[in-house]
Each structure stands twice: as C-alpha cells, then as structure tokens.
Coordinates of C-alpha atoms in Angstrom, one line a residue:
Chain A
X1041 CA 6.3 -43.3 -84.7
X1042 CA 3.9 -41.2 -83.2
X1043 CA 6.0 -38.6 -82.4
X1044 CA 7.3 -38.4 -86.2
X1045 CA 4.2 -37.8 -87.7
X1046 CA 2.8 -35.6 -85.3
X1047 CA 5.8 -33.4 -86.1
X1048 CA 5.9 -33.7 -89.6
X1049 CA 2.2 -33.1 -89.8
X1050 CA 3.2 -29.6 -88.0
X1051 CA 6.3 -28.6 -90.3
X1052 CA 4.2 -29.6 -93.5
X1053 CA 1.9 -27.2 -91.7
X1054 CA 4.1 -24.2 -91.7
X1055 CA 5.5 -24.7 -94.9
X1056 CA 1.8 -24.8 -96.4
X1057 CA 0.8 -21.6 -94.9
X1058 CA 4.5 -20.1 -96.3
X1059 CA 3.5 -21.5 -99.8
X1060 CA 0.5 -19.8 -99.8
X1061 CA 1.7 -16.5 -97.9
X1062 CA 5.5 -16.5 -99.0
X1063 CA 6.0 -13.8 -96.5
X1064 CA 8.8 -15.0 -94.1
X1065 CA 11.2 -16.2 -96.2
X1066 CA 10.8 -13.7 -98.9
X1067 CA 10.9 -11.1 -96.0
X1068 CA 14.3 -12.8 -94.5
X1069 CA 16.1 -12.9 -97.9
X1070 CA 15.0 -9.3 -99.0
X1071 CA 16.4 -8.2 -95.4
X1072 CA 19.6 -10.3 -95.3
X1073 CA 20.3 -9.1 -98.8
X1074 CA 19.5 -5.0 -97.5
X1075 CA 21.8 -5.6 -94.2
X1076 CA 24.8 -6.9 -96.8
X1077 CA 24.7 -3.6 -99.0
X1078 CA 24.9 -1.6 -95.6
X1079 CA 27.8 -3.9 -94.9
X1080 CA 29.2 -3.1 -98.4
X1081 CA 29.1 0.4 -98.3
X1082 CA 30.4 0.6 -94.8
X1083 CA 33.0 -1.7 -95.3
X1084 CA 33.8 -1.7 -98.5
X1085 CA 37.2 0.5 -99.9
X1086 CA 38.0 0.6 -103.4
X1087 CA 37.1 -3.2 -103.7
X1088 CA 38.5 -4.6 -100.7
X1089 CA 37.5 -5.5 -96.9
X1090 CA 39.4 -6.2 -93.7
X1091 CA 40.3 -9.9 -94.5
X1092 CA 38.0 -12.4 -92.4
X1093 CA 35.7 -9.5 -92.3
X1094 CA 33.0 -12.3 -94.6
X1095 CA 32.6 -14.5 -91.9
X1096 CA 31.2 -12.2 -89.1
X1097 CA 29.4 -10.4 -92.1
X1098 CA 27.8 -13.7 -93.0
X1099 CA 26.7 -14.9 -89.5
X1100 CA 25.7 -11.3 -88.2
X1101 CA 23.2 -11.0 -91.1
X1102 CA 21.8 -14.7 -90.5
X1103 CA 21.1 -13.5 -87.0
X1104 CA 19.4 -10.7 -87.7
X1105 CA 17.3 -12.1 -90.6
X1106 CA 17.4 -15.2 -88.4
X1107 CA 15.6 -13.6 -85.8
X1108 CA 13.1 -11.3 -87.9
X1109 CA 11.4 -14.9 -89.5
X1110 CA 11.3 -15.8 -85.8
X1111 CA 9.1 -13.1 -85.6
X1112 CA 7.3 -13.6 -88.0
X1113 CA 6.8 -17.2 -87.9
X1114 CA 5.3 -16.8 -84.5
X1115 CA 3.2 -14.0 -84.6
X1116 CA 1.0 -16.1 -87.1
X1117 CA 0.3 -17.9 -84.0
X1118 CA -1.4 -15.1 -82.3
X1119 CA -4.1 -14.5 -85.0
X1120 CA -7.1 -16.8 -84.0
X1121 CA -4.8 -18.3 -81.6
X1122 CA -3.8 -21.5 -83.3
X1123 CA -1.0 -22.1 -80.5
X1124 CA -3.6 -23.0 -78.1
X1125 CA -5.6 -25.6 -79.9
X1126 CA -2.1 -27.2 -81.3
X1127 CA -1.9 -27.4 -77.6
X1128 CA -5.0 -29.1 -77.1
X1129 CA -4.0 -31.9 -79.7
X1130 CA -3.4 -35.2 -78.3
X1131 CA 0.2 -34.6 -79.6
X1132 CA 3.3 -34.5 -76.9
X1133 CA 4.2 -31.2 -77.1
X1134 CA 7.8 -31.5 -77.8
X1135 CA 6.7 -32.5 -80.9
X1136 CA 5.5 -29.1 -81.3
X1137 CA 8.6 -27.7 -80.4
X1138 CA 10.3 -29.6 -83.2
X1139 CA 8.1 -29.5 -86.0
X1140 CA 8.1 -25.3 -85.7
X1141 CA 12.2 -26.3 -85.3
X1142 CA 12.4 -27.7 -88.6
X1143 CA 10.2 -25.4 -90.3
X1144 CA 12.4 -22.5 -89.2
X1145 CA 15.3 -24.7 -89.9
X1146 CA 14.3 -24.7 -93.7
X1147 CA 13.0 -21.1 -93.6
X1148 CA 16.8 -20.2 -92.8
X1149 CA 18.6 -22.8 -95.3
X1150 CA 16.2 -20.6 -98.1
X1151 CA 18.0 -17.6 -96.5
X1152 CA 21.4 -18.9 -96.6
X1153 CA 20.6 -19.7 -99.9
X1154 CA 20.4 -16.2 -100.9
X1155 CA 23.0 -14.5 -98.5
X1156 CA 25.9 -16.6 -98.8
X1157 CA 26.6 -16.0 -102.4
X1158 CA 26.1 -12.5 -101.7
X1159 CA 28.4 -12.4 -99.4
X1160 CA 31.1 -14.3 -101.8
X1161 CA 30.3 -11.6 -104.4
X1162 CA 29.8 -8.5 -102.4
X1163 CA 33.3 -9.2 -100.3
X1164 CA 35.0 -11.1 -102.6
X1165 CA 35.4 -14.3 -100.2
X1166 CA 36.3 -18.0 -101.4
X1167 CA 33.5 -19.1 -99.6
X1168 CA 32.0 -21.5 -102.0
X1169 CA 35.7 -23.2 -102.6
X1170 CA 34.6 -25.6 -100.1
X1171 CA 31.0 -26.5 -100.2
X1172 CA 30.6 -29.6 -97.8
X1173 CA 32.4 -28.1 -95.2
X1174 CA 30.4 -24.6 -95.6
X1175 CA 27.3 -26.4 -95.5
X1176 CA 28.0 -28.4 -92.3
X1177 CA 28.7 -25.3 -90.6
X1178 CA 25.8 -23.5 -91.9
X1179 CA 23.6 -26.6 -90.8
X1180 CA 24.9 -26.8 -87.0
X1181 CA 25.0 -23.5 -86.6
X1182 CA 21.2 -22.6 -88.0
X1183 CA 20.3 -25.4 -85.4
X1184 CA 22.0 -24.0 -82.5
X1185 CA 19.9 -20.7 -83.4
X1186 CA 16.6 -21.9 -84.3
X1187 CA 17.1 -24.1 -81.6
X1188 CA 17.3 -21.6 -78.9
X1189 CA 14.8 -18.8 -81.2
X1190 CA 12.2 -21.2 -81.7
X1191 CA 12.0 -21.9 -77.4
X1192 CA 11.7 -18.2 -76.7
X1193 CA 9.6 -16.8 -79.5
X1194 CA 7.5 -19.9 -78.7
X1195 CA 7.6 -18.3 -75.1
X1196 CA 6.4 -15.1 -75.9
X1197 CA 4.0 -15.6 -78.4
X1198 CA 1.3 -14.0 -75.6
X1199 CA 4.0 -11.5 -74.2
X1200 CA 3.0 -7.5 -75.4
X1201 CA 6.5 -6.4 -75.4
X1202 CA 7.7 -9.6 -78.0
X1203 CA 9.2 -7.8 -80.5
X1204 CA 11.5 -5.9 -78.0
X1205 CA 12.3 -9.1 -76.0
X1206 CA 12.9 -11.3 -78.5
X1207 CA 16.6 -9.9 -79.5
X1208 CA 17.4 -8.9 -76.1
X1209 CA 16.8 -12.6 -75.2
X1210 CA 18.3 -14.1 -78.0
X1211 CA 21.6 -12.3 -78.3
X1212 CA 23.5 -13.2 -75.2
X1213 CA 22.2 -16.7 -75.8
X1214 CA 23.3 -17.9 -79.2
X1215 CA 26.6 -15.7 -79.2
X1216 CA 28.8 -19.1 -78.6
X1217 CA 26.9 -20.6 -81.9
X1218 CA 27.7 -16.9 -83.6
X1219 CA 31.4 -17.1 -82.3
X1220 CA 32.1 -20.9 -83.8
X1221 CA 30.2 -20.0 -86.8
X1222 CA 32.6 -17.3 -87.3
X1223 CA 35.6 -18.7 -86.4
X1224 CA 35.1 -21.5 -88.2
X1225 CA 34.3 -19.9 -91.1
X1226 CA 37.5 -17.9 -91.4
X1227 CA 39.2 -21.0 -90.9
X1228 CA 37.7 -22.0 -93.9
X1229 CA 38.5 -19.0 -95.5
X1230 CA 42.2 -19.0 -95.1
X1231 CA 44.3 -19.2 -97.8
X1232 CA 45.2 -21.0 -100.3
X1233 CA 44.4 -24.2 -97.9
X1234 CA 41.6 -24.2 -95.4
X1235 CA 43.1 -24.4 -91.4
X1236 CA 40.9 -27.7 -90.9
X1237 CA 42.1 -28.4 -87.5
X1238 CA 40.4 -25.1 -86.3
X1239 CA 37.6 -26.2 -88.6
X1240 CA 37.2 -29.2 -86.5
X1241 CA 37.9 -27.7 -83.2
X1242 CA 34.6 -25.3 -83.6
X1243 CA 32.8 -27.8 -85.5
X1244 CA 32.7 -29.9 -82.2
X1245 CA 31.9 -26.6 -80.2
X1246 CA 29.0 -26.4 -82.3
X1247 CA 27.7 -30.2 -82.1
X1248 CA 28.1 -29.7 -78.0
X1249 CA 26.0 -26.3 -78.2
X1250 CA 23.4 -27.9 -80.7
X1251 CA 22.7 -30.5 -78.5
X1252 CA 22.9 -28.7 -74.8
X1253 CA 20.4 -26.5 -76.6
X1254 CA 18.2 -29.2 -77.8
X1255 CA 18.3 -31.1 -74.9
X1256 CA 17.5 -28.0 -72.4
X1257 CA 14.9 -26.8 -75.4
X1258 CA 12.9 -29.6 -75.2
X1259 CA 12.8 -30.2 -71.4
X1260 CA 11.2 -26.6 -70.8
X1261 CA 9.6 -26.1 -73.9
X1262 CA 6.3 -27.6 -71.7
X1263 CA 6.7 -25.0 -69.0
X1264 CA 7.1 -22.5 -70.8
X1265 CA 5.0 -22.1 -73.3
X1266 CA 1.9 -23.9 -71.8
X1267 CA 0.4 -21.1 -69.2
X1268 CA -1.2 -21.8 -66.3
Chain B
X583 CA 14.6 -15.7 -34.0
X584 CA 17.4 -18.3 -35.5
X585 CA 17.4 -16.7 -38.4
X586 CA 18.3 -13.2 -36.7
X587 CA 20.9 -15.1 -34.5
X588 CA 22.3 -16.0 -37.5
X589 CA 22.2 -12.7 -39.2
X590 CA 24.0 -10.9 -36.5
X591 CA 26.8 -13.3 -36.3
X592 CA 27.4 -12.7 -40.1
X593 CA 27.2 -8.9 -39.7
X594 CA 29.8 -9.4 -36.6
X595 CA 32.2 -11.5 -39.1
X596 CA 31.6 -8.9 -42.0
X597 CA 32.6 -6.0 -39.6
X598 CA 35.7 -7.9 -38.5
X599 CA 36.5 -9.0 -42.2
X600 CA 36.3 -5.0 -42.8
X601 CA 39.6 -4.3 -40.7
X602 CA 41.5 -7.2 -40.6
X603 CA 41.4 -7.9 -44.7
X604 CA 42.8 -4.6 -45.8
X605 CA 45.6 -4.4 -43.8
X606 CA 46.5 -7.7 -44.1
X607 CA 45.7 -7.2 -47.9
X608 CA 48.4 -4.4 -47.6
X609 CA 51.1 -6.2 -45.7
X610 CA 51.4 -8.8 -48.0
X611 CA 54.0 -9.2 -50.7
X612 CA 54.1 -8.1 -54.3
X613 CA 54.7 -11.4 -56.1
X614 CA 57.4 -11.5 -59.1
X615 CA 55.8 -10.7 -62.7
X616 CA 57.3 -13.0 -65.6
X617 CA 60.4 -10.5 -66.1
X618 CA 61.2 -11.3 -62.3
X619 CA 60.3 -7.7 -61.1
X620 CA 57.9 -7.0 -58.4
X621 CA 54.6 -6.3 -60.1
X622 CA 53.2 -3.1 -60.0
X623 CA 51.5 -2.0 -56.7
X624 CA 47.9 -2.5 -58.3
X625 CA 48.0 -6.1 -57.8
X626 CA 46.3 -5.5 -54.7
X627 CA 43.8 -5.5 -56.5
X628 CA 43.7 -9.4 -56.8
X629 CA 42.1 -10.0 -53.7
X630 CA 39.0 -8.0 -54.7
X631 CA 38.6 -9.3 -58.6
X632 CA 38.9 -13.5 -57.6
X633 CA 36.9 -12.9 -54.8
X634 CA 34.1 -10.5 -56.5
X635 CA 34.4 -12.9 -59.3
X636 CA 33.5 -16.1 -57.6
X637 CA 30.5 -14.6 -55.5
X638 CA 29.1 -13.7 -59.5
X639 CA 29.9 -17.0 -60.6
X640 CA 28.6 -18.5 -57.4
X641 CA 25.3 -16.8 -57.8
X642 CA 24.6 -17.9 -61.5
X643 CA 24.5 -21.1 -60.0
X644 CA 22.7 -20.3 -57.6
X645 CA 19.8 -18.4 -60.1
X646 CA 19.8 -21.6 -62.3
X647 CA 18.9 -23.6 -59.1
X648 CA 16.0 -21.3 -58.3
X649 CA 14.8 -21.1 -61.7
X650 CA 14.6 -25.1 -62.4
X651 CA 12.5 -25.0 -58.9
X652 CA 10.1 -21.8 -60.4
X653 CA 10.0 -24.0 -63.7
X654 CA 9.6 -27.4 -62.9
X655 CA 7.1 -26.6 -59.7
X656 CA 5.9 -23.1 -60.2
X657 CA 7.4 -22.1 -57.1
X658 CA 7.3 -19.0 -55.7
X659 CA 10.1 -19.7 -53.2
X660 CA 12.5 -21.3 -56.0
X661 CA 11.4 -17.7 -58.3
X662 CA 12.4 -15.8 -55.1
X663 CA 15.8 -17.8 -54.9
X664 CA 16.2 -16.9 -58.6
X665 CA 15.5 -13.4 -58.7
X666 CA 18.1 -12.2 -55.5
X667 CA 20.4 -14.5 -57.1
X668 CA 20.3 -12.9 -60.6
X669 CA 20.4 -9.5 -59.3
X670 CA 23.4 -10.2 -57.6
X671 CA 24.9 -11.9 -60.4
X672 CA 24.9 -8.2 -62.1
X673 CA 26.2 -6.4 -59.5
X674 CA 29.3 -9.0 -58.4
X675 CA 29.9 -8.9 -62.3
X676 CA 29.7 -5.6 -62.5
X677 CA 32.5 -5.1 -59.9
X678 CA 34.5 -7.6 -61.8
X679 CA 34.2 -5.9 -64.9
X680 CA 35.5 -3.3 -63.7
X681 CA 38.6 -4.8 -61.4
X682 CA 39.6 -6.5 -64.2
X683 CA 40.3 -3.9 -66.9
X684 CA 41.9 -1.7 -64.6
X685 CA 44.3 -4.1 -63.3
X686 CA 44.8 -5.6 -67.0
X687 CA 45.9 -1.9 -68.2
X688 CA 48.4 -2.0 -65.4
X689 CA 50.1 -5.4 -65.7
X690 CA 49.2 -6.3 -69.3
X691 CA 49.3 -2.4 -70.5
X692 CA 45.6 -3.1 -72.5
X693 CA 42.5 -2.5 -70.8
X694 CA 40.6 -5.3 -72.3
X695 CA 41.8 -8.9 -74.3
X696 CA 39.0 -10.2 -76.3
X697 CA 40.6 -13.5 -76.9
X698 CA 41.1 -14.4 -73.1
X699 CA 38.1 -17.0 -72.0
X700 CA 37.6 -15.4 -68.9
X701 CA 36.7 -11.7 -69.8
X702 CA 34.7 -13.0 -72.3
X703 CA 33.3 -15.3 -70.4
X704 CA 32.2 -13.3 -67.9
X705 CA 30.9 -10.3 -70.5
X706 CA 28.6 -12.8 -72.1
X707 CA 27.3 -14.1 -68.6
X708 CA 27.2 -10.3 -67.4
X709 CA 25.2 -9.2 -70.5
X710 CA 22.7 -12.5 -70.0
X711 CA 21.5 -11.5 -67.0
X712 CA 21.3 -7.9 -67.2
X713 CA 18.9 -9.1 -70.1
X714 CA 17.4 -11.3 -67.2
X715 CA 16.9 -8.0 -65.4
X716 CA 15.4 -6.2 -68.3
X717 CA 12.7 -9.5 -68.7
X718 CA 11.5 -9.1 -65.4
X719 CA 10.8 -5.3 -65.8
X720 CA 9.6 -5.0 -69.0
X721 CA 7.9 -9.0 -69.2
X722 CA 4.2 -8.5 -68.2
X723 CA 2.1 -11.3 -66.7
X724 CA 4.2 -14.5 -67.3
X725 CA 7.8 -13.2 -67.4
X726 CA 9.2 -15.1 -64.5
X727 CA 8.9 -18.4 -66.7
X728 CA 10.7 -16.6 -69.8
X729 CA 13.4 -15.1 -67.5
X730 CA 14.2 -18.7 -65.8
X731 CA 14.2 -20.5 -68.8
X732 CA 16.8 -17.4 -70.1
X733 CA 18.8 -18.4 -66.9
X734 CA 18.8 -21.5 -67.4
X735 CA 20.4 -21.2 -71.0
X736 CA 22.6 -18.8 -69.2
X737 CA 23.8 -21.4 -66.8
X738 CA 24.5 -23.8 -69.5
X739 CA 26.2 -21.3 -71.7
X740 CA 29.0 -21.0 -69.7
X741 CA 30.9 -24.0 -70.0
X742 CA 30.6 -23.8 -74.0
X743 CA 31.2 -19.8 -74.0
X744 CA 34.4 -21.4 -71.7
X745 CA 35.2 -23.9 -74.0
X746 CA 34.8 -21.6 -77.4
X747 CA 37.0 -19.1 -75.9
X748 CA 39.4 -21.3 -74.5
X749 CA 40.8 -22.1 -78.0
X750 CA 41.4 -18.5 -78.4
X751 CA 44.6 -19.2 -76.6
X752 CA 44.1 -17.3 -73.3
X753 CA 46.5 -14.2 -71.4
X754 CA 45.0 -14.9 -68.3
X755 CA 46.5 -16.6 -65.2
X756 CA 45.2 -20.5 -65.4
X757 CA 43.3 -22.0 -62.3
X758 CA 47.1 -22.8 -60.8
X759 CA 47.3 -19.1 -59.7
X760 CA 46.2 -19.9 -56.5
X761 CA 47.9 -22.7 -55.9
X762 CA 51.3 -21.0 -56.9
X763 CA 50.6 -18.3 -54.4
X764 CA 53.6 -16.9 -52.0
X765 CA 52.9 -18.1 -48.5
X766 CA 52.3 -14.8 -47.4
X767 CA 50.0 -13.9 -49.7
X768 CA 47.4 -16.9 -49.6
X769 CA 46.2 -15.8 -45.8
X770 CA 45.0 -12.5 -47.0
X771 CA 43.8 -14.1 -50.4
X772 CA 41.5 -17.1 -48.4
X773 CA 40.2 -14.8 -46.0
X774 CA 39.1 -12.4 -48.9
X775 CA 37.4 -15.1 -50.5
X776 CA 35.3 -15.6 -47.2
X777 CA 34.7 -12.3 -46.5
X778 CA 32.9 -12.0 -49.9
X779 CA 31.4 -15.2 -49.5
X780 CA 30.1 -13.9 -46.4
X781 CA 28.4 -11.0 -48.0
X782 CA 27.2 -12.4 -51.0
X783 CA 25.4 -14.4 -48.3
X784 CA 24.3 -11.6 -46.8
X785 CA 22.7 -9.9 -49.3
X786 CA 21.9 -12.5 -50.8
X787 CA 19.5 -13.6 -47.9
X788 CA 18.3 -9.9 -47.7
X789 CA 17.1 -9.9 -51.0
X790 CA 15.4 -13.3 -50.7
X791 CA 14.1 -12.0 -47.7
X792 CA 12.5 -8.9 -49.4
X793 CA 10.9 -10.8 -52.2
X794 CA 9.2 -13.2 -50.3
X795 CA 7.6 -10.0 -48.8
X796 CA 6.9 -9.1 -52.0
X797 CA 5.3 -11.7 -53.2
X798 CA 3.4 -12.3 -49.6
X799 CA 2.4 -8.7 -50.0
X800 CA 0.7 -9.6 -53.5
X801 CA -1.3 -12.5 -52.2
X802 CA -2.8 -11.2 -49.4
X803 CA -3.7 -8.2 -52.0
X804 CA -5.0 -11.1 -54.2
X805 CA -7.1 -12.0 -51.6
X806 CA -8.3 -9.2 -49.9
X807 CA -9.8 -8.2 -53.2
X808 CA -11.3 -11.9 -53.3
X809 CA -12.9 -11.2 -49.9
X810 CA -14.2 -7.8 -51.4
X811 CA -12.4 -5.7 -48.8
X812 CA -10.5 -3.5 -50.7
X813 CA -11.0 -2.6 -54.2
X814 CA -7.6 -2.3 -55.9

C-alpha cells in the first residue's frame, strides 16, 4: 500500500509541475507534429505513400518525440537537484522508478494523441478503423519505451554528455518494441480486414519485452541511479 | 607462474590450429546446395562465420556476467570481465558481419536479408555494444554503471530481437546445419570451433589482464596522491 502511494504521490508530482510548466508535452506534440511534415514532404507523391509506410512513420516519430520528453522530463531533475532528496525519502526507490514511469507513460499517450491522427490524415492510413486494437498496441509499446527511457535517462541525470548518450543508448535497446510496434501495426493496416493472427503474434512479443524490461528496470534502477 | 603455463599451452594449440585448420578446411567437401549442385567454392567460408559468430555470441554472455558482478557488488574485477568481454563482442561481430554478407551474395545472390533472425539479430547486438563502446569513452565519472546496465538490456534483448525476427520467416540455415553435416566436413568444422574458442580465450584473458593493470595503475595513483607523493 505503501508502495502505491509513494508512487502516485510522485506521478501527481510530475504532472503538477507539467500543469504549471506545460513544456514537455507541448514540446513532444509540436515536435512529433514537425517530424510528420518532413515525413510528408519526403514521402509524399501526388497524394500517395509506399503502402505500410504509416506504421514505421508513426513509431519512428513516437521515438524520437519519445525520447526528447525524456529529456526533458529529467533534466528538471538537475535544477536544485530534487533527484537526490527523492532519494533521501523513506520511499523504496523503485517506487521512484515507476511513478517517473507513469508520468512519462501519460506524457506519451498526450503525444499519441496528437500524432496518430496526423498520421491517418497526412498518409491517408485506416488507422483509426480499429481503435481497441490501435490502442493496445500503442499502450504496450509506450511501456516497453518509457520503460527502458525512463532507467537510462534516470541514469544519466548527473552525466555531462546526456543529451548525446541518451539516443545512442536508447536506440539499439527498444528497437524489438519499434519492430512489433510496426509490424503490428501494418497488420492492422491491411486491407479491407486486419491480419489479426500477426496482430496477436507481435502483441505477445510486446507483453514479453514489456515485462523483461520492467523486471530488469526495476532490479538495477537502485544501482544505477543511486551513486556511490 | 600457472597462469603463464597455461598461456603458453594455448599459444602452442593456436599455432598448431593455424596449420592444421586450413588445410583441412580445404580438403573438405563442397556439400550439395538445394538444386543438388556443389555449392559454390566460397562456402569455405563456413568454418570462419559459425565459428567467429559463436566466440561474439559467447562473449555477450560473458559481458552480461561481468556487468551483473560490477552492478550488484561494484566490482572492479566483474567491470574488468565486462569491458574485455564487450570489446570482443565488437570485434567477433564485426568479423561476422562481414563473413556473412559476402558469402550470402554468393549462395543467396543478395548481400544482406533483413527478414532473416540471425543477421538482424546479430546487427542489433553488434550496434548495442558498439554503443557500449562509445559509453565508456565518452561517459565521464560513473559510466561503467550506465554501460553494464546497457549490457545487461543487451543480453536480454537477444532472445526477444530472436523471437521478433523469427516470425519474419527466416533464409537462414536452422540450428540442424550442423547436425546435417557431411562426415567429412564436421572434423574441420569442430576443430574450427575450438580453435576460435581458443583465441577468443586468449584474448580474452589478455584484455582482462590489461585492465586489471589499468585499474591497479589508477589506485595506486589514487593513493600516491593520498600519501602526498606525487601531485597529479
């Protein structure tokens, strides 16, 4: 119970300071929607793209939006140092971990908000023909992502060289999550009926990544985060 | 002085390995391709790719073994472990990488498949710890935590980058390769493997070796400057 509250007293922590600030999500959105009209006018011919191209378009630009409020979200934790005395709480500190988890998690469902029907509209994908299914997706793979972002931006809140680390770390780690995301997104995508035994197939991929990542996350969160 | 004993018996087997593999490599047979042709003469190349391959494979395990020590203890030893290990994941991946596609545009006629598990596989792992590489160098003060918790999501990775790929459908021989192997060629291909296995062992222990130089180096620095003896 204890537990819980201690990270529900950090998430409705992060989402005051957003209320009052507004600056990662608005900066997420504003940049997912700026990445999807490069997309559109580099992919774009008279009105059409490569078919399938919507998928990878929508989980490239979650990524990289995805990983610019990770930034962000972290860096507040350098100015006066609040990381610290969170660490000083009489809290376990995985409860750290999650509440800045779900925080982000919300930070990127706003975001999706935005860029998925953007995406249907800019490439001219079914993508909301099948909501539930689009959301589950969405949902399992932002927590494979923020699961993973959320350790090593954590991790190198104190590092000088974060901003360069933090995609070059990231990358190579979440690319499963991108690849089921994808795939299992164009398998929603194909016409007229969705392929829902591929939909299933990376569905599971992305319930086993979610929770190897989880699992792993919270384990060395301590160690890695609390220096010496 | 065991350690040396050891050493030299290793280098012995390595310079053996180095005549004896190749020209049993060569006298082996040319196995039948699908069509029921011999397959081109760069299959040779087989018994450098598996074996390269495993070593890097071999070695990820290795790093992730290391870095749980440098994590959960804060062991310099386990860091050590990690860092030869990781280095030599890049370089047995590298040699991989590159066996691969040019046997691949032989037998296959394409230079690289993205939907087999394997290549991919072995990209992804490739490009994690090259960005293990690039943490240690460019970290600062408190990078060997960040890059063994990277490794360690490394390590995991590859069963699910496996797995995701793997429903690609795959090109790529299956794990029955081996067993499927002419008589003839299995020899050659088993004492390959060993031969690598012996020096990724090698190295391996000469880069472990050299760190925990390294690091010895550092302390006695550390404490020189403790002591007020020297000033940097």
């Amino acid at each position: 119970m204890k537990f819980v509250r201690s990270v529900l007293a950090i998430t409705a922590k992060e989402l005051r300071i957003e209320l009052r600030t507004r600056e990662v999500v608005v900066a997420m959105a504003f940049f997912a929607a700026l990445v999807l009209l490069l997309f559109a006018f580099a992919l774009v011919h008279e009105g059409r793209t490569a078919p399938d191209a919507a998928a990878g378009i929508l989980w490239i630009v979650i990524a990289l939006a995805g990983t610019l409020g990770l930034s962000r979200a972290f860096d507040r934790e350098r100015e006066g140092n609040p990381l610290a005395a969170l660490l000083l709480a009489p809290i376990d500190r995985p409860a750290i971990y999650v509440g800045k988890l779900l925080a982000m998690l919300i930070f990127l469902a706003l975001t999706e908000l935005v860029t998925v029907p953007l995406v249907a509209l800019l490439f001219d994908a079914p993508l909301l023909a099948h909501p539930i299914q689009l959301i589950a997706l969405l949902a399992l793979g932002s927590i494979g992502f923020a699961a993973t972002g959320s350790l090593f931006a954590g991790a190198l809140v104190r590092n000088r060289a974060r901003h360069l680390l933090l995609g070059i770390l990231l990358y190579p780690l979440v690319l499963p999550v991108l690849m089921a995301g994808v795939r299992g997104t164009q398998a929603l995508l194909v016409l007229p009926e969705p392929d829902l035994l591929v939909l299933g197939t990376w569905t599971r991929i992305l319930v086993l990544f979610d929770v190897a990542m989880v699992t792993l996350s919270l384990w060395v969160f301590e160690p890695l985060v609390v220096a010496e | 002085m065991k350690r040396d004993g050891l050493f030299g018996i290793a280098i012995a087997l390595l310079a053996v390995a180095f005549v004896l593999v190749p020209s049993w490599i060569l006298a082996a047979p040319l196995p039948l391709n699908p069509n029921g042709l011999p397959m081109a003469y760069a299959q040779k190349i087989f018994y450098f790719h598996v074996a390269v391959a495993w070593c890097a494979f071999l070695s990820v395990f290795v790093c992730a073994g290391g870095s749980v020590f440098q994590l959960a203890k804060r062991s310099p030893r386990g860091d050590a472990v990690a860092i030869a290990a990781a280095e030599l994941v890049v370089v047995f991946g590298l040699c991989t990488l590159v066996t691969g596609p040019l046997w691949a545009r032989k037998e296959w006629g394409v230079w690289w498949v993205w939907k087999d598990v394997r290549l991919v596989t072995m990209l992804i792992l490739w490009i994690t710890f090259l960005a293990y590489l690039f943490v240690r160098r460019y970290g600062g003060p408190g990078s060997e935590q960040l890059a063994s918790g990277l490794a360690l999501f490394g390590a995991v990775n590859v069963p699910i980058v496996y797995l995701s790929v793997f429903f690609w459908r795959t090109q790529h021989p299956q794990g029955k390769v081996v067993g499927s192997l002419d008589p003839a060629m299995r020899a050659p291909f088993w004492l390959s493997l060993a031969a690598f296995s012996i020096l990724y062992g090698v190295l391996f222990f000469l880069r472990l070796h050299l760190e925990r130089q390294r690091q010895r180096l550092a302390e006695a620095q550390l404490a020189a400057q403790d002591a007020g003896l020297v000033r940097w």
